[in-house]
Tab-separated table of C-alpha atoms in Angstrom:
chain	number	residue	atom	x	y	z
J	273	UNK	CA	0.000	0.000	0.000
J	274	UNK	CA	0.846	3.972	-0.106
J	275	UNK	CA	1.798	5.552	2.590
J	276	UNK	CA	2.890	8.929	4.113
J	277	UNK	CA	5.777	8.425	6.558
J	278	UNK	CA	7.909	9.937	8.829
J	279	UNK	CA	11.155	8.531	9.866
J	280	UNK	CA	12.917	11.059	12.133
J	281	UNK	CA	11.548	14.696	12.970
J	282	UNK	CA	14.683	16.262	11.337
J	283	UNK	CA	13.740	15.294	7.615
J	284	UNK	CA	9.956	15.325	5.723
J	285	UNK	CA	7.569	13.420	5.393
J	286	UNK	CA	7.836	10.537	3.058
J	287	UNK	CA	5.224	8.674	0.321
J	288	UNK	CA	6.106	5.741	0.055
J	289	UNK	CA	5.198	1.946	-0.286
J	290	UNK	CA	4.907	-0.184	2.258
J	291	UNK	CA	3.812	-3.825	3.175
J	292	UNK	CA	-0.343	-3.542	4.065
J	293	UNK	CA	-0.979	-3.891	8.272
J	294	UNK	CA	-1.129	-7.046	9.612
J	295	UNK	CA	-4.163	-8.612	10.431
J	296	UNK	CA	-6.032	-6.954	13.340
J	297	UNK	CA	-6.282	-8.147	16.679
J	298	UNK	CA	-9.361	-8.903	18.782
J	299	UNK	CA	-10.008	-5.311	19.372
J	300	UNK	CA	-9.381	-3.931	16.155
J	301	UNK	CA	-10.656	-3.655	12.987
J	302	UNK	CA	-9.113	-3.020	9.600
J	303	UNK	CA	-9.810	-0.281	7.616
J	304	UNK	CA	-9.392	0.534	3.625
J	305	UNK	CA	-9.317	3.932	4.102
J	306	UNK	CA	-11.020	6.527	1.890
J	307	UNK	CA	-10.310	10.051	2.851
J	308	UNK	CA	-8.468	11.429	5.479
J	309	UNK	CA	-8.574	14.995	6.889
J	310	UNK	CA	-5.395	17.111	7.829
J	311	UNK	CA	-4.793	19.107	10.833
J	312	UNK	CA	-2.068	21.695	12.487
J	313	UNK	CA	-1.274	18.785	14.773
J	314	UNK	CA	0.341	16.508	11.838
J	315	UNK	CA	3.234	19.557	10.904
J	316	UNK	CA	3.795	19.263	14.472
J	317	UNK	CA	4.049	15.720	14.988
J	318	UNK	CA	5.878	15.617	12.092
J	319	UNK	CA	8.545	17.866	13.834
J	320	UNK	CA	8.106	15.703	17.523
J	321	UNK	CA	6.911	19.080	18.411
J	322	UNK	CA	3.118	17.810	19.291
J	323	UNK	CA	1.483	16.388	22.961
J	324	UNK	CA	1.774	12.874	21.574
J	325	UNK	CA	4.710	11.409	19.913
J	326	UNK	CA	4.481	7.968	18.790
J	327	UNK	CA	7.315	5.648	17.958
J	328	UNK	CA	9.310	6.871	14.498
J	329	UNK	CA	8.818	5.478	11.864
J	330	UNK	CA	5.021	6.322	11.470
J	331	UNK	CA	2.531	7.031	9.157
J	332	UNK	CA	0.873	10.818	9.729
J	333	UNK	CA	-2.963	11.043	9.286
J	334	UNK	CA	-4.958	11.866	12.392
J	335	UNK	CA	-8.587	11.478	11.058
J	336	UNK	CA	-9.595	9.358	8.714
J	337	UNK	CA	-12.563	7.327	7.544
J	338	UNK	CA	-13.187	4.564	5.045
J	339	UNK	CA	-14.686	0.973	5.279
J	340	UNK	CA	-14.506	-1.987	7.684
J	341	UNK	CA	-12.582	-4.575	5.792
J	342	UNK	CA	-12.013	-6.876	8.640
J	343	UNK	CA	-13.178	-7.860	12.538
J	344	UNK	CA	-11.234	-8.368	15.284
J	345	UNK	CA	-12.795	-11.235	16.968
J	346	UNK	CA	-13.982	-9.732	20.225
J	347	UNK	CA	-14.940	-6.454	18.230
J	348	UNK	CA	-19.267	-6.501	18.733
J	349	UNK	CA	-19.843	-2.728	17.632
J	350	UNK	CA	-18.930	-3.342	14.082
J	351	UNK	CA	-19.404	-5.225	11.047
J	352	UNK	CA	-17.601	-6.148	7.866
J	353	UNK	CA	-18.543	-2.994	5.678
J	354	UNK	CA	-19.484	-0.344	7.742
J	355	UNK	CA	-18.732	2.760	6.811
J	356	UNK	CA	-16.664	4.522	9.617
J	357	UNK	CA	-14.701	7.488	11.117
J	358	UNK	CA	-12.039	6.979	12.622
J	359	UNK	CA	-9.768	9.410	16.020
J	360	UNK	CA	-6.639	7.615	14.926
J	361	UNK	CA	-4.281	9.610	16.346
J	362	UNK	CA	-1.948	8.336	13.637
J	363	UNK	CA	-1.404	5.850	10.625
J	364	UNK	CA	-4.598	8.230	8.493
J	365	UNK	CA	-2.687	8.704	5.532
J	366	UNK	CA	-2.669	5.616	4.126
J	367	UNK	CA	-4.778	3.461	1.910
J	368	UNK	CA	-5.129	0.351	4.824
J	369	UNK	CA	-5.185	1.292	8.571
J	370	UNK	CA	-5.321	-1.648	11.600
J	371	UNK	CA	-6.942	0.726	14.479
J	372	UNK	CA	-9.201	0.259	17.719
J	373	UNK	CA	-12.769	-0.268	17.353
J	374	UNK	CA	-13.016	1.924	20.411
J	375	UNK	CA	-11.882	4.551	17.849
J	376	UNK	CA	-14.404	4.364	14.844
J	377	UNK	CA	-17.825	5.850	14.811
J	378	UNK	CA	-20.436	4.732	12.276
J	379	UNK	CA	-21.145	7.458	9.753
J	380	UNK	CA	-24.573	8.938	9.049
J	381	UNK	CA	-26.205	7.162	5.708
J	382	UNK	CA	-25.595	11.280	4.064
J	383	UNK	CA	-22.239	11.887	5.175
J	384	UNK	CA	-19.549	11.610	2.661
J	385	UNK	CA	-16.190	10.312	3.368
J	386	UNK	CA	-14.685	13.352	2.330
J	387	UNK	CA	-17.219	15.471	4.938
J	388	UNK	CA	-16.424	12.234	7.467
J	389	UNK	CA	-12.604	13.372	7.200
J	390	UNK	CA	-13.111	16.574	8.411
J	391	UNK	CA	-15.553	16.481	10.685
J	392	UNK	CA	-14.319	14.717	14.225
J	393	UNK	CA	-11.492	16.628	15.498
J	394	UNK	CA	-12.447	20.001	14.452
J	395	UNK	CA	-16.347	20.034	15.311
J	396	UNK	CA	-15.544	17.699	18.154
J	397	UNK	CA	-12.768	20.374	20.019
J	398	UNK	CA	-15.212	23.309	19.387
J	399	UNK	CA	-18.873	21.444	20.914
J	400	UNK	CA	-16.652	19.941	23.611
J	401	UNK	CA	-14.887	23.342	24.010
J	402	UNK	CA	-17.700	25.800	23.794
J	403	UNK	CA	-20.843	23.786	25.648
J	404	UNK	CA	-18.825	21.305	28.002
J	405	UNK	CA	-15.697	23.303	29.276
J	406	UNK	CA	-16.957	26.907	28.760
J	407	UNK	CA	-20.458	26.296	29.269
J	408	UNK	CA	-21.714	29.300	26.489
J	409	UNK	CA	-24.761	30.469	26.752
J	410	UNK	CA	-27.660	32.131	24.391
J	411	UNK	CA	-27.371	35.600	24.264
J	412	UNK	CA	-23.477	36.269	25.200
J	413	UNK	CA	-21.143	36.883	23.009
J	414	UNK	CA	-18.113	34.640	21.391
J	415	UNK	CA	-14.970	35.617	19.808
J	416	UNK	CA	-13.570	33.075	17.492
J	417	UNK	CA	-9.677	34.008	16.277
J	418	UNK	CA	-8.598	31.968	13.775
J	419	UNK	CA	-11.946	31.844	12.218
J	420	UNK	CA	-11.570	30.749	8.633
J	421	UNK	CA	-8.995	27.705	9.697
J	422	UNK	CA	-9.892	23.872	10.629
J	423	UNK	CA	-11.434	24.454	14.089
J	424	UNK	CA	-12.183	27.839	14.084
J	425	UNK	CA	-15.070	27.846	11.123
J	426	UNK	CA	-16.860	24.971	13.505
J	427	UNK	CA	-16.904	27.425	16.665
J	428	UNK	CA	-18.297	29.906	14.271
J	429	UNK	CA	-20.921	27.464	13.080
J	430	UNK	CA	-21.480	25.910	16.549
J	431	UNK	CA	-21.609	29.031	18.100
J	432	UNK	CA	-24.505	30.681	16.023
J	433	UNK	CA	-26.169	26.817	16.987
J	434	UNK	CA	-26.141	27.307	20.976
J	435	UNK	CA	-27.607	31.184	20.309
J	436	UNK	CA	-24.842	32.983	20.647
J	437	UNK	CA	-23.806	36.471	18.752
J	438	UNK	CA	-20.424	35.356	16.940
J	439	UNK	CA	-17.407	38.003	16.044
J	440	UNK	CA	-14.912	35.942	13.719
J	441	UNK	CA	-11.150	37.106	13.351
J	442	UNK	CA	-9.267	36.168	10.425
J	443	UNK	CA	-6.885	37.619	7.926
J	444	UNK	CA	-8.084	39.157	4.858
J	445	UNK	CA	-11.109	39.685	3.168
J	446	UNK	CA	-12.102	36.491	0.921
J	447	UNK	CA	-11.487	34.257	5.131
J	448	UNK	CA	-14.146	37.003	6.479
J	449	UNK	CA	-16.673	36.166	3.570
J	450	UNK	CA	-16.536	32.822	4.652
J	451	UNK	CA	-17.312	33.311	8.382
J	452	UNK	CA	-20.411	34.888	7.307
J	453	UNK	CA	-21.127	32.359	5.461
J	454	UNK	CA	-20.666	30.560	8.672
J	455	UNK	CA	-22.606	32.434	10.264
J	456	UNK	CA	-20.546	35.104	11.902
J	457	UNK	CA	-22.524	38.376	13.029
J	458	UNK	CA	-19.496	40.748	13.005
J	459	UNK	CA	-15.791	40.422	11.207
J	460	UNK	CA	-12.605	41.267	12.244
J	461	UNK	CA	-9.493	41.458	9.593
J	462	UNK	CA	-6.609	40.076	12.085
J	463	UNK	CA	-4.341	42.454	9.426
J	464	UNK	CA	-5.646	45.574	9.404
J	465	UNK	CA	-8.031	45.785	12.558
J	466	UNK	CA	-7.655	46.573	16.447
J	467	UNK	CA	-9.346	43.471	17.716
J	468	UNK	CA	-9.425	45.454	21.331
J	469	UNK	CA	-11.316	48.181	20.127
J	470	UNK	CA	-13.783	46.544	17.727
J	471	UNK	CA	-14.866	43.851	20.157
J	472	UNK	CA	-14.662	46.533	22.804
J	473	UNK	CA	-17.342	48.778	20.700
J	474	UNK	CA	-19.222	45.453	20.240
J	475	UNK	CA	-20.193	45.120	24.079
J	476	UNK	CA	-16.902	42.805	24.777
J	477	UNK	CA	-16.912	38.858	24.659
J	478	UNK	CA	-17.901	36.864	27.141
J	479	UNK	CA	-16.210	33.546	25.777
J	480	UNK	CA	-12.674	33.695	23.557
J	481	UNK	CA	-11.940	30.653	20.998
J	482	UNK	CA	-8.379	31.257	20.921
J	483	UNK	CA	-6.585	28.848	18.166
J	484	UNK	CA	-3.846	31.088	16.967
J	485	UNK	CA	-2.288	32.758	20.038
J	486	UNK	CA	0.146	35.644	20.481
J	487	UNK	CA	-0.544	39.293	20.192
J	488	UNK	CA	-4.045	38.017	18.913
J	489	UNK	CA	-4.556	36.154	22.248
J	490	UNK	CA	-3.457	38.954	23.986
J	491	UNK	CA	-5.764	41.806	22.429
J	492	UNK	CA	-8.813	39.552	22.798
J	493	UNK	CA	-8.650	38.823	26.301
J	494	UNK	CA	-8.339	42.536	27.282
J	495	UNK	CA	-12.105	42.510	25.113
J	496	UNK	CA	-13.131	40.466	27.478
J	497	UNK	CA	-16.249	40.920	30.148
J	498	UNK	CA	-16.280	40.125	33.935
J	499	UNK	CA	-16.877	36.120	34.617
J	500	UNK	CA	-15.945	35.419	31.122
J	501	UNK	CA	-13.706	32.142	30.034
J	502	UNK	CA	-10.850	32.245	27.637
J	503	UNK	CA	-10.528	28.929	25.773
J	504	UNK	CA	-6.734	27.802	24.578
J	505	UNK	CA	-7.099	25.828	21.610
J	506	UNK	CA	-3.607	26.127	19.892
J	507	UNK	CA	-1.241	28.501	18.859
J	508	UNK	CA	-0.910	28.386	14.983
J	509	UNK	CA	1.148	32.107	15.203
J	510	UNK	CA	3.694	30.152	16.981
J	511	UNK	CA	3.428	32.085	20.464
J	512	UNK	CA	1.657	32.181	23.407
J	513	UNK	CA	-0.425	34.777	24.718
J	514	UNK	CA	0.674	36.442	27.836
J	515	UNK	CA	-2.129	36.681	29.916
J	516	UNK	CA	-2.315	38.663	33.013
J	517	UNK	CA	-3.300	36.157	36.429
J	518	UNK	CA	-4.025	39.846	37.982
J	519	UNK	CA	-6.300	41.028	35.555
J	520	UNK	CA	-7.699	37.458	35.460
J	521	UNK	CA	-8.316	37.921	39.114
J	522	UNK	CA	-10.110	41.304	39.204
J	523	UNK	CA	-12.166	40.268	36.508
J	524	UNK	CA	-13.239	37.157	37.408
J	525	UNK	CA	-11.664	35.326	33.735
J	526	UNK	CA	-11.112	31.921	34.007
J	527	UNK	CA	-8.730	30.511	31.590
J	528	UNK	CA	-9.519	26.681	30.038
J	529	UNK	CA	-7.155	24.483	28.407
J	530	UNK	CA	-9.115	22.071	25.759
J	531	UNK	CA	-7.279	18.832	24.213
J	532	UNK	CA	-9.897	16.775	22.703
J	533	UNK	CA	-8.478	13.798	22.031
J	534	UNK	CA	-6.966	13.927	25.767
J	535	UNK	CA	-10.801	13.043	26.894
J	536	UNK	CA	-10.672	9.690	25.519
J	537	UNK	CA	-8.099	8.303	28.047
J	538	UNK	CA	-9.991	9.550	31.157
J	539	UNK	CA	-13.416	10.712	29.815
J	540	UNK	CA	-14.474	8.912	26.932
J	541	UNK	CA	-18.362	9.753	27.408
J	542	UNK	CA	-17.143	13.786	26.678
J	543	UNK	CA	-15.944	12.547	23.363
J	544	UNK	CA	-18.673	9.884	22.604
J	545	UNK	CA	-21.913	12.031	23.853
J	546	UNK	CA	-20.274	15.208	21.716
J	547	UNK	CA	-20.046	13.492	18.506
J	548	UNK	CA	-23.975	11.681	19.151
J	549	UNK	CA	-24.737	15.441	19.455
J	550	UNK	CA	-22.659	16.510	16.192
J	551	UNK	CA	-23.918	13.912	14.044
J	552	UNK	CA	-27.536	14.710	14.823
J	553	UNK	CA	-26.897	17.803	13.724
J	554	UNK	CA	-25.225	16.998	10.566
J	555	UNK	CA	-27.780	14.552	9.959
J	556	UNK	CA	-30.647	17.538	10.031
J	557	UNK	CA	-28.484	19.619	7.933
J	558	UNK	CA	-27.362	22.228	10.439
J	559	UNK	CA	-23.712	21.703	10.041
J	560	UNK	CA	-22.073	21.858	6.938
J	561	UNK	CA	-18.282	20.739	6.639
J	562	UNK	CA	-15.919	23.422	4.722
J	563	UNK	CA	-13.599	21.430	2.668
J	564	UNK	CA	-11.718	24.183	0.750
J	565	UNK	CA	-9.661	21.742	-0.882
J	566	UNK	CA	-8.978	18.170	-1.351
J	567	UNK	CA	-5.762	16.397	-2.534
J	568	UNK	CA	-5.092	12.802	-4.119
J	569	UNK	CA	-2.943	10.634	-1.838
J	570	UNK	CA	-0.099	11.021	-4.233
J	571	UNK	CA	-0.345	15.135	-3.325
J	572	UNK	CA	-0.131	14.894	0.384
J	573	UNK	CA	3.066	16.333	0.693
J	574	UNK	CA	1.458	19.514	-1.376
J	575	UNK	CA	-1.260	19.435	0.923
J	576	UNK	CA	0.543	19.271	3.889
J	577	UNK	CA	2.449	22.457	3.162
J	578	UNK	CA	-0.785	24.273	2.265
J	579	UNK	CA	-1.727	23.930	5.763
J	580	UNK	CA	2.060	25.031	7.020
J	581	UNK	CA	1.557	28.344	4.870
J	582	UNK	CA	-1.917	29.177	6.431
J	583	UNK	CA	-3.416	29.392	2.707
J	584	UNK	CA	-6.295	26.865	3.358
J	585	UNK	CA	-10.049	27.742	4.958
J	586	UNK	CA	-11.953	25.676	6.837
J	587	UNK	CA	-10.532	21.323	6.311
J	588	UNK	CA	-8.095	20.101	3.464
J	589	UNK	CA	-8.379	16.283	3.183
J	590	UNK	CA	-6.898	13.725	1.229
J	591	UNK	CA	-8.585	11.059	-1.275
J	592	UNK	CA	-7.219	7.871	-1.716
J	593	UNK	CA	-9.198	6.247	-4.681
J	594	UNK	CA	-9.391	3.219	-5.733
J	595	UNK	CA	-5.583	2.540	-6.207
């Protein structure tokens, strides 16, 4: 089969062949895998630079989805054929995949593999983010930075579903049409706008989605109201934002750290009652995956470094065909 490998975190990734997994075990299933989606979090385990770092060599690919091929014999939650999704954490990019049943959710009979790709991580971190850790409310107001990228475009969209008024920061004007396409009541151009003042003028935010950190970061939290909750969610700029415990204090701001895939080692039901909730809604046609882009397997590489340079909107996946 084709693969996309790493083999130390000095070099680049690889596409290569390879021999096809093994057989799975009792708890696994084996996938032929159809699409896979692409996030920040594969340039950065690429470089050993991300939360998890599994053994070298391995294959990237952090979400795909595809077809059971095979059963593991103690696996009772799925059947040769299904069509799945699949929190693999790695081995996505790739046109076979051995990986825990534990991992795979059934897709809805009108979701596409290519809409399967890019749904989990990204709509999964922002529901889990916005209604479980920061507990967002109708009526109050969210600031999404980073809006037009992977994750952010879902808290836009998710955001306008719980009732709240969204304010969506991105760079340039063709990533602001899309957030109101998204949904987005008010636009910020991360370029050419004080984010402190407009969100200021707006009546402040109550709840900050912050995926890109830095100055960003920064300027948004001191746009924020009394008892509201600041939500890390990366740092695509590369830096941290220095937030001041003092101000935090005085202002009553608490400050929430959100790893999604952390849940499913000690809190699987956050993950698993999220995604019931997620799919419902796809399945009624209130969410609608942006896939700006998608790449054959053989164009990964080209992918990948679209998401490096910050060009993409919304989810670039990967096809793998029929080859």
């Amino acid at each position: 089969m084709r693969a996309v490998q790493i083999t130390d975190h000095s070099g680049s990734p690889v596409l290569r062949q390879m021999p096809a997994p093994a057989l799975p075990d009792a708890d696994q299933v084996l996938i032929e895998i159809k699409a896979c989606g692409l996030n920040f979090a594969d340039l950065l385990m690429s470089k050993g630079k991300y939360q998890e770092r599994p053994a070298l060599p391995t294959i990237l690919g952090m979400e795909p989805a595809g077809i059971v091929r095979q059963v593991g014999a103690h696996v009772d939650t799925l059947q040769q054929n299904d069509r799945v999704a699949v929190f693999s954490g790695c081995g996505g990019l790739a046109e076979q995949g051995v990986f825990p049943a534990s991992r795979c959710v059934p897709l809805p009979a009108n979701m596409s593999f290519e809409d399967a790709a890019a749904f989990q991580i990204a709509y999964g971190t922002s529901h889990v983010a916005l209604d479980y850790k920061a507990r967002l409310q109708a009526g109050e107001t969210l600031l999404v930075l980073g809006a037009a990228g992977g994750v952010g475009l879902t808290a836009v969209e998710i955001g306008k579903l719980m009732g709240a008024t969204v304010i969506a920061c991105a760079r340039g004007a063709d990533k602001l049409e899309i957030c109101k396409q998204a949904g987005a009541d008010h636009v910020i151009d991360s370029e050419t706008q004080d984010i402190r003042a407009i969100v200021k003028e707006l009546g402040g935010a109550d709840v900050v989605y912050d995926a890109v950190g830095g100055a960003q970061g920064e300027a948004a939290f001191r746009a924020m109201n009394p008892d509201g909750r600041f939500l890390y969610i990366g740092f695509a700029s590369g830096d941290m934002p220095n937030l001041k415990p003092n101000h935090m204090l005085v202002k009553n701001i608490t400050a929430i750290g959100i790893y999604w895939g952390g849940y499913l080692k000690f809190a699987p039901d956050v993950v698993t009652d999220s995604l019931r909730q997620l799919f419902k809604w796809y399945e009624e046609g209130k969410l609608s995956p942006h896939v700006s882009q998608t790449f054959p397997l053989e164009q990964a590489l080209v992918a990948l470094e679209l998401l490096r340079a910050r060009k993409s909107t919304g989810k670039v996946v990967v096809t793998m065909g029929d080859g």
